[in-house]
Short mmCIF file of C-alpha atoms and ligand atoms in Angstrom, two decimals:
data_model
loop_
_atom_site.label_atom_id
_atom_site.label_comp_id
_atom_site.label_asym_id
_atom_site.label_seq_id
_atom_site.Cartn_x
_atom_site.Cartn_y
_atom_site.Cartn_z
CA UNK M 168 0.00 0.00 0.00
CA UNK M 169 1.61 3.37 -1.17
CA UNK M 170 -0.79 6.12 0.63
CA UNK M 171 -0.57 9.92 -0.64
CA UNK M 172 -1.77 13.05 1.04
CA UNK M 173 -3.02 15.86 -1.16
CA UNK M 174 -3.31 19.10 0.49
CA UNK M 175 -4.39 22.48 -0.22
CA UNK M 176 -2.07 23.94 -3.66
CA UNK M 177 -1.50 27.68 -4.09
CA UNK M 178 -2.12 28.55 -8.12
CA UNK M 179 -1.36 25.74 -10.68
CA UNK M 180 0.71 26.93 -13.25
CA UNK M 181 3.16 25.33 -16.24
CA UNK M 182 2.90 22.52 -18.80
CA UNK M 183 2.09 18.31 -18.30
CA UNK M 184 3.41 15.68 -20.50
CA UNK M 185 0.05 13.71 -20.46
CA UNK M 186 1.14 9.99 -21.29
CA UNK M 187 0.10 7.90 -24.52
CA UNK M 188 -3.21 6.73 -25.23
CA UNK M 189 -4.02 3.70 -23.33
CA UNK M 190 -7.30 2.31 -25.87
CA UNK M 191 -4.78 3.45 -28.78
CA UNK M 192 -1.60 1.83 -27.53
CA UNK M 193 -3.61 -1.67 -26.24
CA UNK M 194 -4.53 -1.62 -30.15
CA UNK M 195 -1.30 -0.78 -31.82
CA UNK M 196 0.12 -3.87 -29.48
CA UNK M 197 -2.44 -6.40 -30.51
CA UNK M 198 -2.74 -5.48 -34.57
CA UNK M 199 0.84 -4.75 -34.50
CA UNK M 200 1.15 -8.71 -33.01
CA UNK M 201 -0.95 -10.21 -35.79
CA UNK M 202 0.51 -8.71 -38.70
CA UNK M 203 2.67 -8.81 -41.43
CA UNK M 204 6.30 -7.87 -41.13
CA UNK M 205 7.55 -4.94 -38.47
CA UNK M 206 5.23 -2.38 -37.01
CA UNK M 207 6.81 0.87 -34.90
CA UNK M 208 4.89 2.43 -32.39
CA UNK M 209 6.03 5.97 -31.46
CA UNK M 210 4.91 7.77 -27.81
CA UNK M 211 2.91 3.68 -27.03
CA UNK M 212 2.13 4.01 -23.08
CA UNK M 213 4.53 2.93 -20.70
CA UNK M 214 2.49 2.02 -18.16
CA UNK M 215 1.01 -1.84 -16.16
CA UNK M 216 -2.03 -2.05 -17.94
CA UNK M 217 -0.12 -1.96 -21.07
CA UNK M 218 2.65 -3.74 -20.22
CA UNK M 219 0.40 -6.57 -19.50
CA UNK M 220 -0.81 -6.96 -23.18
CA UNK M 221 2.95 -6.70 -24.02
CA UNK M 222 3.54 -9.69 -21.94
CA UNK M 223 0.32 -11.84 -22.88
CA UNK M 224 1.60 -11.11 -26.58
CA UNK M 225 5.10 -12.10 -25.68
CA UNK M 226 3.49 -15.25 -24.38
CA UNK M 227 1.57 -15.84 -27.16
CA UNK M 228 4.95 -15.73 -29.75
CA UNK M 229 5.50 -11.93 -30.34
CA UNK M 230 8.74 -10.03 -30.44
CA UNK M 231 7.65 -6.94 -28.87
CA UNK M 232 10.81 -4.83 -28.10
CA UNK M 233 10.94 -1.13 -26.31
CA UNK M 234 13.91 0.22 -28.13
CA UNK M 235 14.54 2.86 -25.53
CA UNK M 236 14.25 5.92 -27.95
CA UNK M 237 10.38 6.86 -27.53
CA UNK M 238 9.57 3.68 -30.31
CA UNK M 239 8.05 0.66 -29.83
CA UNK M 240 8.93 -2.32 -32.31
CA UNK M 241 6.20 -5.24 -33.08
CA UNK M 242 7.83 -8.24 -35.05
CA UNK M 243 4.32 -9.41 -36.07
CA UNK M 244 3.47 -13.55 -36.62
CA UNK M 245 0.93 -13.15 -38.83
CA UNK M 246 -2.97 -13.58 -39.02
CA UNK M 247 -2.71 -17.36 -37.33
CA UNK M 248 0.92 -17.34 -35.96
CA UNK M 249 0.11 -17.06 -32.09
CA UNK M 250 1.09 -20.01 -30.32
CA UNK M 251 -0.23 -21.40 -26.89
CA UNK M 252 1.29 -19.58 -23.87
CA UNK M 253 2.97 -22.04 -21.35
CA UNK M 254 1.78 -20.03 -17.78
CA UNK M 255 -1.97 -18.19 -17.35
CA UNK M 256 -2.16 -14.72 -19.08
CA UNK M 257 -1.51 -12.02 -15.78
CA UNK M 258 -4.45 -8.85 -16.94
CA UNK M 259 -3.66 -7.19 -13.97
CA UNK M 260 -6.00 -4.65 -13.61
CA UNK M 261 -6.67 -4.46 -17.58
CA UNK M 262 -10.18 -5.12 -18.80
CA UNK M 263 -9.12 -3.95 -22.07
CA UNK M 264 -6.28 -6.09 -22.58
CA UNK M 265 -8.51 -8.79 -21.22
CA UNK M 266 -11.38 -8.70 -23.62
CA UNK M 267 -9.45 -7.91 -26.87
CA UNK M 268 -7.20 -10.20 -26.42
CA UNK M 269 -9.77 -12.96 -26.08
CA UNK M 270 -11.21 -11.99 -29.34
CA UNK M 271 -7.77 -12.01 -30.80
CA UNK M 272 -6.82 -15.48 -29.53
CA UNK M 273 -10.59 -16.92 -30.30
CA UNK M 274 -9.42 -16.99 -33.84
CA UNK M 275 -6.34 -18.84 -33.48
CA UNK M 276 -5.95 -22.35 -32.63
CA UNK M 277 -4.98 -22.20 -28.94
CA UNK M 278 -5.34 -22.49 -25.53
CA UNK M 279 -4.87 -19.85 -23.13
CA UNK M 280 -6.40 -18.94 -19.69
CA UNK M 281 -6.50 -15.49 -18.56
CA UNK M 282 -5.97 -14.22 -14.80
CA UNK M 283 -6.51 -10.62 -13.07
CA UNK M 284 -6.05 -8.65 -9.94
CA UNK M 285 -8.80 -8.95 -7.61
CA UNK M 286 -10.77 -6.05 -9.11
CA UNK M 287 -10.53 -7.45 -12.48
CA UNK M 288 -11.55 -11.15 -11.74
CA UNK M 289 -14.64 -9.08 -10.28
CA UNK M 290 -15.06 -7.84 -13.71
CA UNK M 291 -17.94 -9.63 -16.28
CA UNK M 292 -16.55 -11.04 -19.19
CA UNK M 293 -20.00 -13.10 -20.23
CA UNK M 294 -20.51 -9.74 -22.62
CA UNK M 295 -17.53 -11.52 -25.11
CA UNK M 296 -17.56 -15.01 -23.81
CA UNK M 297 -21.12 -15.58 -25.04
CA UNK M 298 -20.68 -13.79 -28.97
CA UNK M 299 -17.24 -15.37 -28.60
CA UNK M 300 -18.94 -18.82 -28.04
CA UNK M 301 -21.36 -18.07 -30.87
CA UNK M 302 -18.44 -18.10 -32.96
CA UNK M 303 -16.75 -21.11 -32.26
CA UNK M 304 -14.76 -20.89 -29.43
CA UNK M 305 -14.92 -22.57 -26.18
CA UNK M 306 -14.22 -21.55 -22.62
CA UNK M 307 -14.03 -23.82 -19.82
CA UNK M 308 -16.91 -24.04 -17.36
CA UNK M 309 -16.43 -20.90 -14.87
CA UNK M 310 -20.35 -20.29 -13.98
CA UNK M 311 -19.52 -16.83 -12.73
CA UNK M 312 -18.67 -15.52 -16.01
CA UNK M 313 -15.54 -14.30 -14.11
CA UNK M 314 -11.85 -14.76 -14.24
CA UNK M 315 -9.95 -16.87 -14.25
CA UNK M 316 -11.34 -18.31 -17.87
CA UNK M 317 -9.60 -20.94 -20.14
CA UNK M 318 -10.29 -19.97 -23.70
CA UNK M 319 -9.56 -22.29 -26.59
CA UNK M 320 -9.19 -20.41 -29.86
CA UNK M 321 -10.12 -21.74 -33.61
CA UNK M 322 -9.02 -21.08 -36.98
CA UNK M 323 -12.53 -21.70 -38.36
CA UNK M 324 -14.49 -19.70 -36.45
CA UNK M 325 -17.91 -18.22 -38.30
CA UNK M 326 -19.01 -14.98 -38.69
CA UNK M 327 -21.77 -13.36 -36.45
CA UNK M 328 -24.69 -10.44 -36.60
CA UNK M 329 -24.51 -9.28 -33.34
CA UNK M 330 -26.37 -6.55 -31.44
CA UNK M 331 -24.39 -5.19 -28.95
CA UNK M 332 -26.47 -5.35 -25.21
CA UNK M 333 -24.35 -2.53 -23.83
CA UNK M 334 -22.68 0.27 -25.16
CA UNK M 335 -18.73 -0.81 -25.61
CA UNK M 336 -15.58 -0.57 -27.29
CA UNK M 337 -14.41 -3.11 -25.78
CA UNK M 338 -16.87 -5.89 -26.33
CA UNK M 339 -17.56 -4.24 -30.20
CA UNK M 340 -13.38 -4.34 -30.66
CA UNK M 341 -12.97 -8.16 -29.13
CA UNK M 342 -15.67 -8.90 -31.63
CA UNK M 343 -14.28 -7.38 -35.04
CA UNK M 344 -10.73 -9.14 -34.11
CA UNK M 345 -12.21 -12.50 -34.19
CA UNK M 346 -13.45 -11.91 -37.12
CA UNK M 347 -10.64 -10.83 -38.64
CA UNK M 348 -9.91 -14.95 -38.57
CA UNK M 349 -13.86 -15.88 -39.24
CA UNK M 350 -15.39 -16.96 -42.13
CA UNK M 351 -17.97 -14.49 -43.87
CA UNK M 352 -18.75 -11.38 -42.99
CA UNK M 353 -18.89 -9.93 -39.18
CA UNK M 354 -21.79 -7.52 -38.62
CA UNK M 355 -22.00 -5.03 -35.58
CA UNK M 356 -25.03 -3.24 -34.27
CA UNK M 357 -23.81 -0.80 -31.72
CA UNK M 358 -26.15 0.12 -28.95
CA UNK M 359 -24.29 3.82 -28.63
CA UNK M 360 -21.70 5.26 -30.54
CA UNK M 361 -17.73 4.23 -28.26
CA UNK M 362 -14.67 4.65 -28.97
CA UNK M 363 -13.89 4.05 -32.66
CA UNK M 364 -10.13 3.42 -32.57
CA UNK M 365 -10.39 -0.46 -33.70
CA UNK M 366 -12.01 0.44 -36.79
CA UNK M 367 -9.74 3.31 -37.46
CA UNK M 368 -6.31 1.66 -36.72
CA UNK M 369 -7.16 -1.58 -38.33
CA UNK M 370 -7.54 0.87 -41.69
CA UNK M 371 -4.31 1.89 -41.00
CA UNK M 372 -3.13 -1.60 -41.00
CA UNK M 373 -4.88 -2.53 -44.58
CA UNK M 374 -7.96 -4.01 -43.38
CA UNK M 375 -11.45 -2.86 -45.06
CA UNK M 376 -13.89 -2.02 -42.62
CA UNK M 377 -18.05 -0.14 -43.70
CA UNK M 378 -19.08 1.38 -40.91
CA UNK M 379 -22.46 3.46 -41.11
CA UNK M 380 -23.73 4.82 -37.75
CA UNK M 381 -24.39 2.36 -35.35
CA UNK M 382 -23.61 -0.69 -38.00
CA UNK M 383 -19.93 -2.46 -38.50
CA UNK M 384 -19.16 -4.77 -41.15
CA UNK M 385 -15.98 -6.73 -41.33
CA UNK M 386 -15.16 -9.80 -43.98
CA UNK M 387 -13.22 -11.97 -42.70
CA UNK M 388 -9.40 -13.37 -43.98
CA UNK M 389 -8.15 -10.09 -44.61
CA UNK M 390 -4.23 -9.88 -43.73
CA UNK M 391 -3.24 -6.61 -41.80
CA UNK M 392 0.68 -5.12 -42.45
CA UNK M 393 2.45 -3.78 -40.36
CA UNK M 394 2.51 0.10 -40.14
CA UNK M 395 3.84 2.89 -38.01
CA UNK M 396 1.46 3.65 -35.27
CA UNK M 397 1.73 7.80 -33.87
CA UNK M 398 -0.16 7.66 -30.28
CA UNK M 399 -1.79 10.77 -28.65
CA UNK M 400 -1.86 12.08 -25.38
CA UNK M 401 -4.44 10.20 -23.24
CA UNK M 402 -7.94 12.40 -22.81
CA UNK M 403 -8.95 10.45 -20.14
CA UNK M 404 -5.58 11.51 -18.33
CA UNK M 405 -5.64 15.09 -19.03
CA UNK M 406 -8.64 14.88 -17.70
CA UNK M 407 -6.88 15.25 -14.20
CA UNK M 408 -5.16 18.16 -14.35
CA UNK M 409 -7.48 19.81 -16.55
CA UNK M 410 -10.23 19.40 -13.61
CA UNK M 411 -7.05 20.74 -11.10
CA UNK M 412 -6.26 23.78 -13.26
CA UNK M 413 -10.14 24.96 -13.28
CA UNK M 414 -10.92 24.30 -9.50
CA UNK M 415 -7.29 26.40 -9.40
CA UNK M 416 -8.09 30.49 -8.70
CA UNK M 417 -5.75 31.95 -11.06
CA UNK M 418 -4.28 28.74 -12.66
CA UNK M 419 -2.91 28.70 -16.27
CA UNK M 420 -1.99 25.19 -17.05
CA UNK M 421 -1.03 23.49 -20.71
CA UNK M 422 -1.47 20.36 -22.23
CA UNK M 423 -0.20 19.24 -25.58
CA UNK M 424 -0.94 16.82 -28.41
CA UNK M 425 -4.27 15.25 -26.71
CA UNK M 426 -6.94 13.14 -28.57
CA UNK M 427 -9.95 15.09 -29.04
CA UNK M 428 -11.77 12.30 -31.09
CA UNK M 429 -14.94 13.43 -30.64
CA UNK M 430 -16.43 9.88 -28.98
CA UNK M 431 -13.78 10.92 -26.43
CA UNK M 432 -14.70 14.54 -25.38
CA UNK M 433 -17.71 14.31 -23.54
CA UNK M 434 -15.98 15.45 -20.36
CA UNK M 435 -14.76 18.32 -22.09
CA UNK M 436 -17.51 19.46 -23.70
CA UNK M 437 -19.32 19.12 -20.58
CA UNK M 438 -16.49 21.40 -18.49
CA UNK M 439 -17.34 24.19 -21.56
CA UNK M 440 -20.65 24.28 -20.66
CA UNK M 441 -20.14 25.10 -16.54
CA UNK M 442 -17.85 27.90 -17.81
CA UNK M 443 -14.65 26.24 -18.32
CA UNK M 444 -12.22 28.61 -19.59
CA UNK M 445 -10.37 25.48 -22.21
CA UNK M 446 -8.96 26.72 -24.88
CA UNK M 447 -8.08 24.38 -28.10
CA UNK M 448 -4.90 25.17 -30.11
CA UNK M 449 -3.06 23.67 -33.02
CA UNK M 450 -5.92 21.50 -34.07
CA UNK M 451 -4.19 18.95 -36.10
CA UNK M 452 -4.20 15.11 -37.51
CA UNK M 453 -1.79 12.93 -36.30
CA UNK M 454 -1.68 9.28 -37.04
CA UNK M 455 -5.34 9.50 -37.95
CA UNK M 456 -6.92 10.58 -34.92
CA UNK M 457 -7.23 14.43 -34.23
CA UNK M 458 -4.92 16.13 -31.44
CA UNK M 459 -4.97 19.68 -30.00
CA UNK M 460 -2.97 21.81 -27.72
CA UNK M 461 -5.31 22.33 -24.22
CA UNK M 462 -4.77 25.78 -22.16
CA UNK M 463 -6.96 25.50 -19.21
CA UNK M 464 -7.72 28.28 -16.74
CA UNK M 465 -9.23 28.31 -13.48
CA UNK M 466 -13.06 29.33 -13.70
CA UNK M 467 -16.01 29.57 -11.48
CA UNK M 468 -18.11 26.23 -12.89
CA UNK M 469 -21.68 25.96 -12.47
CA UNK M 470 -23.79 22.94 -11.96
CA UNK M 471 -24.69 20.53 -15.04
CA UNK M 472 -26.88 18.35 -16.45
CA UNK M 473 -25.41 15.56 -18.38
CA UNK M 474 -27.46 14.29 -20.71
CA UNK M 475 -27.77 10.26 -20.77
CA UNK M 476 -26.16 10.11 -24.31
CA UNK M 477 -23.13 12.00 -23.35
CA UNK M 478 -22.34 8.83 -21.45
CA UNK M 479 -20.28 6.57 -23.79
CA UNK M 480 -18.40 9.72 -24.39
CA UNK M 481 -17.06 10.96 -21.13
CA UNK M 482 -17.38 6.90 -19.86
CA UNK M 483 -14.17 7.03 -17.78
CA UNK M 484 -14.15 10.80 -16.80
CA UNK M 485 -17.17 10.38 -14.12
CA UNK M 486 -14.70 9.92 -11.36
CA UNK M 487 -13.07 13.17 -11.88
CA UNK M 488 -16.56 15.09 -13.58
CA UNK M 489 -18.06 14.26 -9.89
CA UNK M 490 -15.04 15.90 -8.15
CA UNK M 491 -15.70 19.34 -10.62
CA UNK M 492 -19.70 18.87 -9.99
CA UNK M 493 -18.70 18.75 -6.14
CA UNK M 494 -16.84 22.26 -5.98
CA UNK M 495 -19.49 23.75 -8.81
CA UNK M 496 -22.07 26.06 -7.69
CA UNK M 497 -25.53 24.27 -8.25
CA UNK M 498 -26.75 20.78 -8.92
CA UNK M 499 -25.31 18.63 -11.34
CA UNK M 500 -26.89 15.71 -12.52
CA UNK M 501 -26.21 12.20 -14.49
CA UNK M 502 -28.05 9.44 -15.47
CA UNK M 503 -27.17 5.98 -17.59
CA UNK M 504 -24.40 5.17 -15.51
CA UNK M 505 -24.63 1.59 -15.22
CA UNK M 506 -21.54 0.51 -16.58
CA UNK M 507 -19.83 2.76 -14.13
CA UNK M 508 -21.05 0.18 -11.78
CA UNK M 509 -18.42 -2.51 -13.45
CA UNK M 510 -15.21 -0.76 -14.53
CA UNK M 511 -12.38 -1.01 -12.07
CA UNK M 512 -14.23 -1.09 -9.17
CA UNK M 513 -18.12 0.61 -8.58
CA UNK M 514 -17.64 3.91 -9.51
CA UNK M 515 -21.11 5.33 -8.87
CA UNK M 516 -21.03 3.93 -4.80
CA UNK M 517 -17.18 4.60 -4.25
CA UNK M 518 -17.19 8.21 -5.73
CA UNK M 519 -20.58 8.85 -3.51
CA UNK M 520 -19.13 7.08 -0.44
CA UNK M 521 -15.94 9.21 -1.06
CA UNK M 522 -17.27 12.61 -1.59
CA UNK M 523 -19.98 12.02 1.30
CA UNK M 524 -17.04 11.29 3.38
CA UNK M 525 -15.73 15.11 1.93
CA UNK M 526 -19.02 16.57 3.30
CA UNK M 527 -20.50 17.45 -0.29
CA UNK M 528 -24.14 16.53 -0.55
CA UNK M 529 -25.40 13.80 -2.82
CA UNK M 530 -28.30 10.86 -4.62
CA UNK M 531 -27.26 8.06 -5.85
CA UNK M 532 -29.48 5.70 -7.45
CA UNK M 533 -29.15 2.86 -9.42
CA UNK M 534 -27.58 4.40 -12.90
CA UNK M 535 -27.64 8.07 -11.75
CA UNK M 536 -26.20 10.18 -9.32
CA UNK M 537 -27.06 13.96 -8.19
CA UNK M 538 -24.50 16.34 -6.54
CA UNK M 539 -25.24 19.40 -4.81
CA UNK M 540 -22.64 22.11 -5.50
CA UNK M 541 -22.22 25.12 -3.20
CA UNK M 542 -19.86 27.11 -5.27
CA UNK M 543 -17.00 26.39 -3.01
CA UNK M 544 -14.77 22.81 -2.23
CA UNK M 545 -16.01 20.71 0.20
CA UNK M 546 -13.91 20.23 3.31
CA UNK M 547 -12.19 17.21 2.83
CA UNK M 548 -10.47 15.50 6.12
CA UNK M 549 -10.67 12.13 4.92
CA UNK M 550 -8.84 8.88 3.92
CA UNK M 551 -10.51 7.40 0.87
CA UNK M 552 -10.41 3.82 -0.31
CA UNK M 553 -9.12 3.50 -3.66
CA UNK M 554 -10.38 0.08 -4.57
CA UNK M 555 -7.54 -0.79 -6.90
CA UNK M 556 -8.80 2.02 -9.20
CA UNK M 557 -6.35 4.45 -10.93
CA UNK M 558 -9.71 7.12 -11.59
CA UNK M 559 -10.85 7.09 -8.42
CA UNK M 560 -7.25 7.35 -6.38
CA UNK M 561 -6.28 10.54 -9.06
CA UNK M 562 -9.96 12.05 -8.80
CA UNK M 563 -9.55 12.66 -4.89
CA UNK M 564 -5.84 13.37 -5.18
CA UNK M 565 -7.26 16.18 -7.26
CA UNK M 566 -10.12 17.34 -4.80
CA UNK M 567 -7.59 17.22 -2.02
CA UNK M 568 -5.43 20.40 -3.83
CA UNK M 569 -8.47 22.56 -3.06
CA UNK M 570 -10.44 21.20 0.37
CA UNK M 571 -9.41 23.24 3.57
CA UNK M 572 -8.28 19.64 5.30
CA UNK M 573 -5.86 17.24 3.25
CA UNK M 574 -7.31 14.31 1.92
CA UNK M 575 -5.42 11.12 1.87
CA UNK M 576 -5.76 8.04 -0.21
CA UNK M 577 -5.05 4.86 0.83
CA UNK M 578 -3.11 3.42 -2.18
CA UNK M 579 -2.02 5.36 -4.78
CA UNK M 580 -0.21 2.03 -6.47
CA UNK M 581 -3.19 1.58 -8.73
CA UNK M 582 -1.97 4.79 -10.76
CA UNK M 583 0.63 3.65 -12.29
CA UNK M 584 -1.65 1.25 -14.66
CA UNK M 585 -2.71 4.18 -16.77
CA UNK M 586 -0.34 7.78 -15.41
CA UNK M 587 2.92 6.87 -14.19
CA UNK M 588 4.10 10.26 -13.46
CA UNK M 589 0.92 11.40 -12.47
CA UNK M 590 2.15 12.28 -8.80
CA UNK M 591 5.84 14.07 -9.96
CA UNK M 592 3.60 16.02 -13.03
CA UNK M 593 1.22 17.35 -10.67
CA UNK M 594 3.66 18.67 -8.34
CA UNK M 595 5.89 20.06 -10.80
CA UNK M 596 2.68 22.38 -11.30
CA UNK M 597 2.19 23.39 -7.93
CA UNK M 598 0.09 20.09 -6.42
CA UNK M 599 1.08 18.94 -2.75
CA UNK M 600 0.78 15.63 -2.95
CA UNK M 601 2.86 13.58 -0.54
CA UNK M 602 3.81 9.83 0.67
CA UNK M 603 2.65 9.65 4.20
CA UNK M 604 6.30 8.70 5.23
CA UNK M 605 7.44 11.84 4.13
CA UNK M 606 5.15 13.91 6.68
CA UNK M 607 6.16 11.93 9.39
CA UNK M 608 9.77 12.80 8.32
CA UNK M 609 8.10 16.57 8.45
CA UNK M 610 5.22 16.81 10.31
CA UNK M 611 5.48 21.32 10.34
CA UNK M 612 6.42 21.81 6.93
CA UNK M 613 3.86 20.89 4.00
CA UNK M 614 5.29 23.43 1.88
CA UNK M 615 5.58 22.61 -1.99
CA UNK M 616 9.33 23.71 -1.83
CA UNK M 617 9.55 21.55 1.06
CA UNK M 618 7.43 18.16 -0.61
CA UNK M 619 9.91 18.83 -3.78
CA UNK M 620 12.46 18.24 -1.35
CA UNK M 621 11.45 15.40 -0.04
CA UNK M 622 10.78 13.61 -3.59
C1 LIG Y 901 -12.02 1.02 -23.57
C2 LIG Y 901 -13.38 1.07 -23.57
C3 LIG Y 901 -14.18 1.45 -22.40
C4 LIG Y 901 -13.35 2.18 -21.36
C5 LIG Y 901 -12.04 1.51 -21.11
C6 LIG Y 901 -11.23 1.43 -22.40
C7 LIG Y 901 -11.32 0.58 -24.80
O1 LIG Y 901 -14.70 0.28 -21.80
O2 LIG Y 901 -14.07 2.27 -20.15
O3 LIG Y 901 -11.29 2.22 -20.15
O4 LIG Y 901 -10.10 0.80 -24.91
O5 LIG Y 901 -11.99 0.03 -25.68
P1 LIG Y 901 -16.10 -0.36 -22.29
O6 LIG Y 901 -15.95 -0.61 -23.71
O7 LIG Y 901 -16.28 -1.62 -21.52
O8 LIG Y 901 -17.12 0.67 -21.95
#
């Protein structure tokens, strides 16, 4: 356990490095892994939950090699070169790495079984075992619909319609990669519009994809080559200090080269409308996917309502929307969150356990969740349980730079799946956030100067 106290920051000011793309760099892994010939991957994430598709790849046959200058080199095996790992698969925390991969190895002819952390083997995986199963390939008995799960893999796997129950990338992208190895053609219904990055990259990689609104279509025995991937900055993890800067009086922070795909940007687009002073500059195309420069100010939000559709777009940013609703002025207010109730841990109950905890007023119900904003941070005072989640560990480090009383979380370990500098960035912008060893080293002092110090 690795617990951090945030306390009360004067004025945030200066520039972040915000990390790779951690959806973008899963994918550039995985297509990189089944294709032909070399692909380079330039700015991938260097972080657990990506390391961990690294590894399962590794186990699987691929040459995946960090080459210690920024790029990222993917000796691929080819549509059906993965061979059967000798150990379990370790997914961590990952429930991306999880679920594509078992699309990925449901087309290929062997047997692997897949392992997580605790939160993860809390995780449902029914949503691809099922449409996997529909396919062709088989997983051993495990009623929960949990891990640990034994999948065995087939090269003739058949083609599927397939309406999506829920609205996800994840289960949508597991889907289209085994039928990259099916035969016929793979159709998609979406039930929202996610993340679109599968369909995008695997154009990069040669592949011929018709998407049309909420429909995919994907023939299967199509070869992918291998291409140079370019990864953005990670929305989701500007997301952090671009909540910080705001809730900052006087704050002037930049951000450069982050994703602003638009199935990304709910959160953003959201922050506009309470008043956030975000700026946008350099819009650009890089590697497919549009990037912009970010200049955030600190601004005076007001309360929001999020509309239910928003959802799929600002799916990970709850965590940290709820700590901006909390120090808005007003009620804020979000419904459809159901999934939040199954990413890395419950979001909906550990965000309203945590900020109730703060002292800021809230309802939660069963997908929605209403918080009552004065205009001013709640007091704070607290130790919050992270629950192996990176979102929810960063989101109160955040609230803690503005609450009167420090707040402290009890393992900040969990951060270092998706930010690995998150801690050192936000201090090098004014944050105070500190190990708990190093206040009982200096119980007086909190100072930044001081914390910098310490580090
Ligand atoms: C992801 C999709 C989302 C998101 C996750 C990453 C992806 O999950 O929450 O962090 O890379 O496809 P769902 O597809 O399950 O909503």
């Amino acid at each position: 356990m690795n617990s951090i106290i945030s306390s009360k920051s004067s004025s945030l000011q200066g520039h972040i490095r915000v990390p790779g793309d951690k959806s973008i760099s899963h994918r550039a892994l995985m297509f990189g892994a089944i294709s032909e010939g070399e692909t380079l991957v330039y700015g991938l994430l260097n972080s657990g939950d990506v390391l961990c598709t690294a590894n399962a790849l590794r186990a699987l046959g691929t040459k995946i090699t960090d080459r210690g200058d920024g790029v990222w080199s993917i000796q691929g095996v080819g549509s059906k070169g993965f061979k059967s790992p000798q150990n379990p698969l370790n997914m961590g925390n990952s429930g991306t790495s999880t679920r594509l991969l078992m699309g990925l190895v449901a087309g290929h002819d062997v047997t692997a079984t897949f392992i997580g952390d605790e939160s993860l083997s809390k995780r449902p995986m029914n949503r691809v075992v099922e449409p996997l199963r529909q396919m062709g390939a088989s997983f051993g008995d495990n009623e929960t619909g949990c891990l640990p799960l034994t999948l065995t893999g087939s090269k003739t796997l058949n083609a599927i319609t397939y309406k999506l129950p829920v609205a996800s990338a994840q289960v949508k992208s597991a889907l289209l990669l085994a039928g990259l190895n099916a035969k016929g053609t793979t159709h998609i219904t979406e039930l929202e519009l996610t993340r679109d990055y599968t369909e995008t990259m695997l154009g990069a990689f040669g592949v011929t994809i018709n998407t049309k609104g909420l429909e995919i279509a994907l023939e299967g025995g199509q070869f992918l080559e291998g291409c140079a991937i370019d990864v953005p900055a990670d929305p989701s993890s500007a997301a952090f200090p671009t909540v910080a800067a705001l809730l900052s009086e006087g704050a002037e922070v930049s951000l450069n080269n982050i994703g602003i795909n638009a199935r990304r940007f709910g959160l953003y687009e959201t922050l506009i409308e309470m008043g956030a002073d975000i700026t946008l500059k350099n819009k650009r195309t890089q590697g497919g996917e549009v990037v912009a420069d970010l200049i955030i100010k600190g601004s005076p939000l007001k309360g929001v309502n999020v509309p239910a559709n928003r959802v799929p777009s600002m799916i990970d940013e709850f965590p940290i929307f709820a700590v901006a609703a909390a120090c808005a002025d007003g009620i804020s207010m979000m419904s459809g969150l159901a999934e939040l109730r199954v990413k890395e841990s419950d979001r909906l109950a550990v965000m309203a356990k945590g900020l109730t905890q703060c002292g800021v007023q809230l309802e939660e119900g069963e997908d929605t969740l209403i918080i009552h904003g004065t205009g001013a941070p709640p007091r704070g005072g607290v130790t919050i349980e992270t629950a192996l989640d990176h979102r929810i560990a960063m989101s109160f480090l955040v609230l803690g730079t503005v609450t009167d009383d420090p707040i402290t979380i009890d393992d900040a370990s969990p951060i270092l799946t998706s930010f690995p500098n998150f801690i050192e960035s936000m201090n090098d912008i004014g944050a105070c956030f500190h190990t708990v060893e190093a206040q009982a080293i200096d119980p007086i002092d909190f100072s930044h100067e001081k914390i910098k110090h310490l580090r």
